[in-house]
Amino acid sequence: MAQRPTIVGNWKMNGSRAMLVEARAIDRVAARYKDVAVSLAPPFPLIALLRDEVSAIGVGGQDCHAAAKGPHTGDVSAALLADIGADFVIVGHSERRRDHGETDAGVLAKAQAALTAGLGVIVCVGETLDQRDAGQATAVVEAQIEGSLPQGEAACEAAALGRLAVAYEPVWAIGTGRVAEVGDVVAMHAAIRARLDARFGDAAARITVLYGGSVTGDNAAALLSAPGVGGALVGGASLTAEAFGPIIAAASAG
Ligand code: PEP
């Protein structure tokens, strides 16, 4: 059976309890498009509140610590995310790689911790503009795939269960309004898919590869219908049902 397209909203460091009204509205849209897997990743303090407000969408975190518990002030463990009702966690977002100096090895450790806690994981990869202009985009992303994705038997099992996803997010396209060319997205998704096939074998077919970077209701149809694109990771346009709804609708066959 074909996998449903996946649309994930990343609220980043935006939101308040007042925005739960948007989450409820997004939940109502998602309930109308059951052939699309929709989820939201709000800031940590909103996860449990949002979980209680929605029924048609998944809920996730934007990061987790690699350790299960301990002296890491300000951090949140994957186990706690699972405990408060999160379904998945995003790791390795370029804003975390940039703001917190996260390395591929650190992202890998977080992804492994998330799988151990029973969460789904979205591992983000993507090149900077300098790297693309230097002709290094594919090599950079392939290295991130090699270095950031969990491996081994447990990772293959998680992949086979559909608990592992990759988000290709060119750094220069995030929050800039500048979208990658569809042809470039297709080429990068094919390169990522080849790496996943080599690493996960048959289980790779269950790994969804999302595109992220200035996706809106206007460009979603073209991006989501491109070969190899299994869905979208959406930042700014996920903050309201008015903006997010058309992206969900564009992902739907019906
Ligand atoms: C993101 O936050 O992952 C993202 C892609 O943001 P935006 O859609 O705003 O570019």
Coordinates of C-alpha atoms and ligand atoms in Angstrom, one line a residue:
M1 CA 0.0 0.0 0.0
A2 CA 1.3 3.4 -0.9
Q3 CA 2.3 5.6 2.1
R4 CA 0.2 8.7 2.8
P5 CA 1.9 12.0 2.0
T6 CA 3.2 13.6 5.2
I7 CA 2.8 17.2 6.1
V8 CA 4.5 18.4 9.2
G9 CA 4.2 21.9 10.7
N10 CA 7.2 23.2 12.6
W11 CA 6.1 26.1 14.8
K12 CA 9.7 26.8 15.8
M13 CA 9.9 29.3 18.7
N14 CA 6.4 30.6 17.9
G15 CA 3.1 30.1 19.7
S16 CA 1.3 30.6 22.9
R17 CA -1.7 29.0 24.5
A18 CA -3.9 31.3 22.4
M19 CA -2.6 29.6 19.3
L20 CA -4.2 26.3 20.4
V21 CA -7.2 27.7 18.5
E22 CA -5.1 27.4 15.3
A23 CA -4.1 23.8 16.2
R24 CA -7.8 22.9 16.6
A25 CA -8.6 24.5 13.2
I26 CA -5.7 22.6 11.6
D27 CA -7.0 19.4 13.2
R28 CA -10.4 20.0 11.6
V29 CA -8.8 20.5 8.2
A30 CA -6.7 17.3 8.7
A31 CA -9.9 15.4 9.6
R32 CA -11.2 16.2 6.1
Y33 CA -8.1 14.9 4.4
K34 CA -7.6 11.4 5.8
D35 CA -5.3 10.4 3.0
V36 CA -2.7 12.9 4.3
A37 CA -0.7 12.3 7.5
V38 CA -0.6 15.7 9.2
S39 CA 1.2 16.7 12.3
L40 CA 2.5 19.7 14.3
A41 CA 5.7 20.3 16.3
P42 CA 5.0 23.1 18.7
P43 CA 7.5 24.5 21.3
F44 CA 7.9 22.0 24.2
P45 CA 5.5 23.7 26.7
L46 CA 2.6 23.4 24.2
I47 CA 3.0 19.7 23.3
A48 CA 0.9 18.2 26.0
L49 CA -1.7 21.0 25.8
L50 CA -2.0 20.6 22.0
R51 CA -2.1 16.8 22.3
D52 CA -5.3 17.2 24.4
E53 CA -6.9 19.5 21.8
V54 CA -6.4 17.4 18.6
S55 CA -7.4 14.0 17.4
A56 CA -6.7 13.9 13.6
I57 CA -3.1 15.0 13.7
G58 CA 0.2 13.8 15.2
V59 CA 2.2 15.9 17.7
G60 CA 5.9 16.1 17.9
G61 CA 8.9 17.9 19.5
Q62 CA 11.5 20.0 17.7
D63 CA 14.5 18.5 19.5
C64 CA 15.4 16.2 22.2
H65 CA 18.6 15.4 24.3
A66 CA 20.6 12.4 23.5
A67 CA 20.6 11.2 27.1
A68 CA 17.6 9.6 28.8
K69 CA 17.9 11.8 31.9
G70 CA 20.4 13.7 34.0
P71 CA 22.2 17.0 34.5
H72 CA 21.3 18.8 31.3
T73 CA 19.6 22.0 32.4
G74 CA 17.1 23.3 29.9
D75 CA 17.1 20.2 27.8
V76 CA 14.2 17.7 27.3
S77 CA 14.6 13.9 26.9
A78 CA 13.0 11.8 24.2
A79 CA 11.5 9.7 27.0
L80 CA 9.7 12.7 28.5
L81 CA 8.4 13.7 25.0
A82 CA 7.0 10.3 24.6
D83 CA 5.5 10.4 28.2
I84 CA 3.6 13.6 27.5
G85 CA 2.1 12.3 24.3
A86 CA 4.5 13.2 21.5
D87 CA 4.5 10.9 18.5
F88 CA 7.8 12.0 17.0
V89 CA 10.7 14.4 17.2
I90 CA 12.5 16.5 14.6
V91 CA 16.3 16.4 15.0
G92 CA 19.1 18.2 13.2
H93 CA 17.1 21.1 12.0
S94 CA 19.5 23.6 10.4
E95 CA 18.5 26.3 12.9
R96 CA 19.7 24.0 15.7
R97 CA 22.8 23.0 13.8
R98 CA 23.4 26.8 13.4
D99 CA 22.3 28.1 16.8
H100 CA 23.6 25.2 19.0
G101 CA 26.6 24.0 17.0
E102 CA 24.9 20.6 16.5
T103 CA 27.1 18.1 14.6
D104 CA 26.1 15.0 12.6
A105 CA 27.3 12.8 15.5
G106 CA 25.2 14.8 18.0
V107 CA 22.1 14.6 15.7
L108 CA 22.7 10.8 15.3
A109 CA 22.8 10.4 19.1
K110 CA 19.5 12.3 19.4
A111 CA 17.9 10.2 16.7
Q112 CA 19.0 7.0 18.4
A113 CA 17.6 8.2 21.8
A114 CA 14.3 9.1 20.1
L115 CA 14.0 5.6 18.6
T116 CA 14.9 4.0 21.9
A117 CA 12.1 6.1 23.5
G118 CA 9.6 4.8 20.9
L119 CA 9.2 8.0 19.0
G120 CA 9.3 8.6 15.3
V121 CA 12.2 10.7 14.1
I122 CA 12.6 13.2 11.3
V123 CA 16.2 13.9 10.6
C124 CA 16.9 17.2 8.8
V125 CA 19.6 17.6 6.2
G126 CA 20.4 20.4 3.8
E127 CA 23.2 22.5 2.3
T128 CA 24.0 26.2 2.7
L129 CA 23.9 28.5 -0.3
D130 CA 27.7 28.7 -0.4
Q131 CA 27.9 24.9 -0.5
R132 CA 25.3 24.8 -3.4
D133 CA 27.1 27.6 -5.3
A134 CA 30.3 25.6 -4.9
G135 CA 28.7 22.5 -6.4
Q136 CA 28.9 20.7 -3.1
A137 CA 25.2 20.3 -2.3
T138 CA 24.9 16.6 -3.0
A139 CA 28.1 15.7 -1.3
V140 CA 27.2 17.7 1.8
V141 CA 23.7 16.2 2.0
E142 CA 25.0 12.7 1.5
A143 CA 27.6 13.2 4.2
Q144 CA 24.8 14.4 6.6
I145 CA 22.8 11.3 5.7
E146 CA 25.8 9.1 6.5
G147 CA 26.6 10.9 9.7
S148 CA 23.2 11.8 11.2
L149 CA 21.0 8.8 10.5
P150 CA 20.8 5.9 13.0
Q151 CA 22.0 2.6 11.7
G152 CA 22.0 -1.1 12.7
E153 CA 19.3 -3.6 13.3
A154 CA 17.2 -1.4 15.6
A155 CA 17.3 1.4 13.1
C156 CA 16.3 -0.9 10.2
E157 CA 13.4 -2.2 12.3
A158 CA 12.2 1.4 13.1
A159 CA 12.5 2.3 9.4
A160 CA 10.5 -0.8 8.4
L161 CA 7.8 0.4 10.8
G162 CA 7.7 3.8 9.2
R163 CA 9.2 5.6 12.3
L164 CA 12.1 7.2 10.4
A165 CA 11.9 10.1 8.0
V166 CA 14.3 12.5 6.4
A167 CA 13.6 16.2 5.6
Y168 CA 15.7 17.7 2.9
E169 CA 15.8 21.4 3.7
P170 CA 18.2 23.6 1.8
V171 CA 19.3 26.1 4.4
W172 CA 18.9 29.0 2.0
A173 CA 15.3 28.2 1.4
I174 CA 14.2 28.1 5.1
G175 CA 12.1 31.1 6.1
T176 CA 13.4 33.1 3.1
G177 CA 10.6 32.8 0.6
R178 CA 13.1 31.4 -1.8
V179 CA 12.0 27.9 -2.9
A180 CA 14.3 25.3 -4.4
E181 CA 13.7 24.5 -8.1
V182 CA 11.6 21.4 -8.5
G183 CA 14.2 19.8 -10.6
D184 CA 16.9 20.4 -7.9
V185 CA 14.6 19.0 -5.3
V186 CA 13.9 15.9 -7.4
A187 CA 17.7 15.4 -8.0
M188 CA 18.5 15.7 -4.3
H189 CA 15.7 13.4 -3.2
A190 CA 16.9 10.8 -5.7
A191 CA 20.4 11.1 -4.2
I192 CA 19.0 10.7 -0.7
R193 CA 16.9 7.7 -1.7
A194 CA 20.0 6.0 -3.2
R195 CA 21.8 6.4 0.1
L196 CA 18.8 5.2 2.1
D197 CA 18.5 2.1 -0.2
A198 CA 22.1 1.3 0.3
R199 CA 21.9 1.7 4.1
F200 CA 18.5 0.3 4.9
G201 CA 17.8 -2.2 2.1
D202 CA 14.1 -3.1 1.8
A203 CA 13.2 -1.0 4.9
A204 CA 14.2 2.1 3.0
A205 CA 10.9 2.0 1.1
R206 CA 9.2 3.0 4.3
I207 CA 11.4 6.0 4.9
T208 CA 9.6 9.2 3.8
V209 CA 11.7 11.9 2.4
L210 CA 10.1 15.4 2.9
Y211 CA 11.0 18.7 1.3
G212 CA 11.2 21.8 3.5
G213 CA 11.9 25.4 2.7
S214 CA 9.4 28.2 2.1
V215 CA 6.5 25.8 1.2
T216 CA 3.2 27.6 0.9
G217 CA -0.2 26.9 -0.5
D218 CA 0.9 28.4 -3.8
N219 CA 3.9 26.2 -4.4
A220 CA 2.9 23.0 -2.5
A221 CA 1.2 21.3 -5.4
A222 CA 4.3 21.5 -7.7
L223 CA 6.6 20.4 -4.9
L224 CA 4.5 17.6 -3.5
S225 CA 3.8 16.0 -6.9
A226 CA 7.5 15.9 -7.8
P227 CA 8.9 12.3 -8.0
G228 CA 10.4 11.2 -4.7
V229 CA 8.9 13.9 -2.6
G230 CA 6.9 12.2 0.2
G231 CA 5.6 15.4 1.9
A232 CA 6.7 18.6 3.4
L233 CA 8.2 20.1 6.5
V234 CA 6.6 23.5 6.8
G235 CA 7.6 26.4 9.1
G236 CA 6.0 29.8 8.6
A237 CA 3.0 28.6 6.7
S238 CA 2.1 26.1 9.5
L239 CA 1.2 28.7 12.0
T240 CA -2.4 29.3 10.9
A241 CA -5.0 27.0 9.5
E242 CA -5.6 29.5 6.8
A243 CA -2.0 29.1 5.5
F244 CA -1.5 25.4 6.4
G245 CA -4.8 24.1 5.1
P246 CA -4.1 24.7 1.4
I247 CA -0.8 22.8 1.8
I248 CA -2.7 19.8 3.3
A249 CA -5.2 20.0 0.5
A250 CA -2.5 20.1 -2.1
A251 CA -1.1 16.9 -0.6
S252 CA -4.4 15.1 -0.9
A253 CA -5.4 13.1 -3.9
G254 CA -9.1 13.9 -3.4
Ligands
PEP1 C1 11.3 24.8 8.7 O1 11.2 25.4 9.7 O2 11.7 23.6 8.7 C2 11.0 25.4 7.4 C3 11.1 24.8 6.3 O3 10.6 26.8 7.5 P1 9.8 27.6 6.4 O4 8.7 26.8 5.8 O5 9.3 28.8 7.1 O6 10.8 27.9 5.3

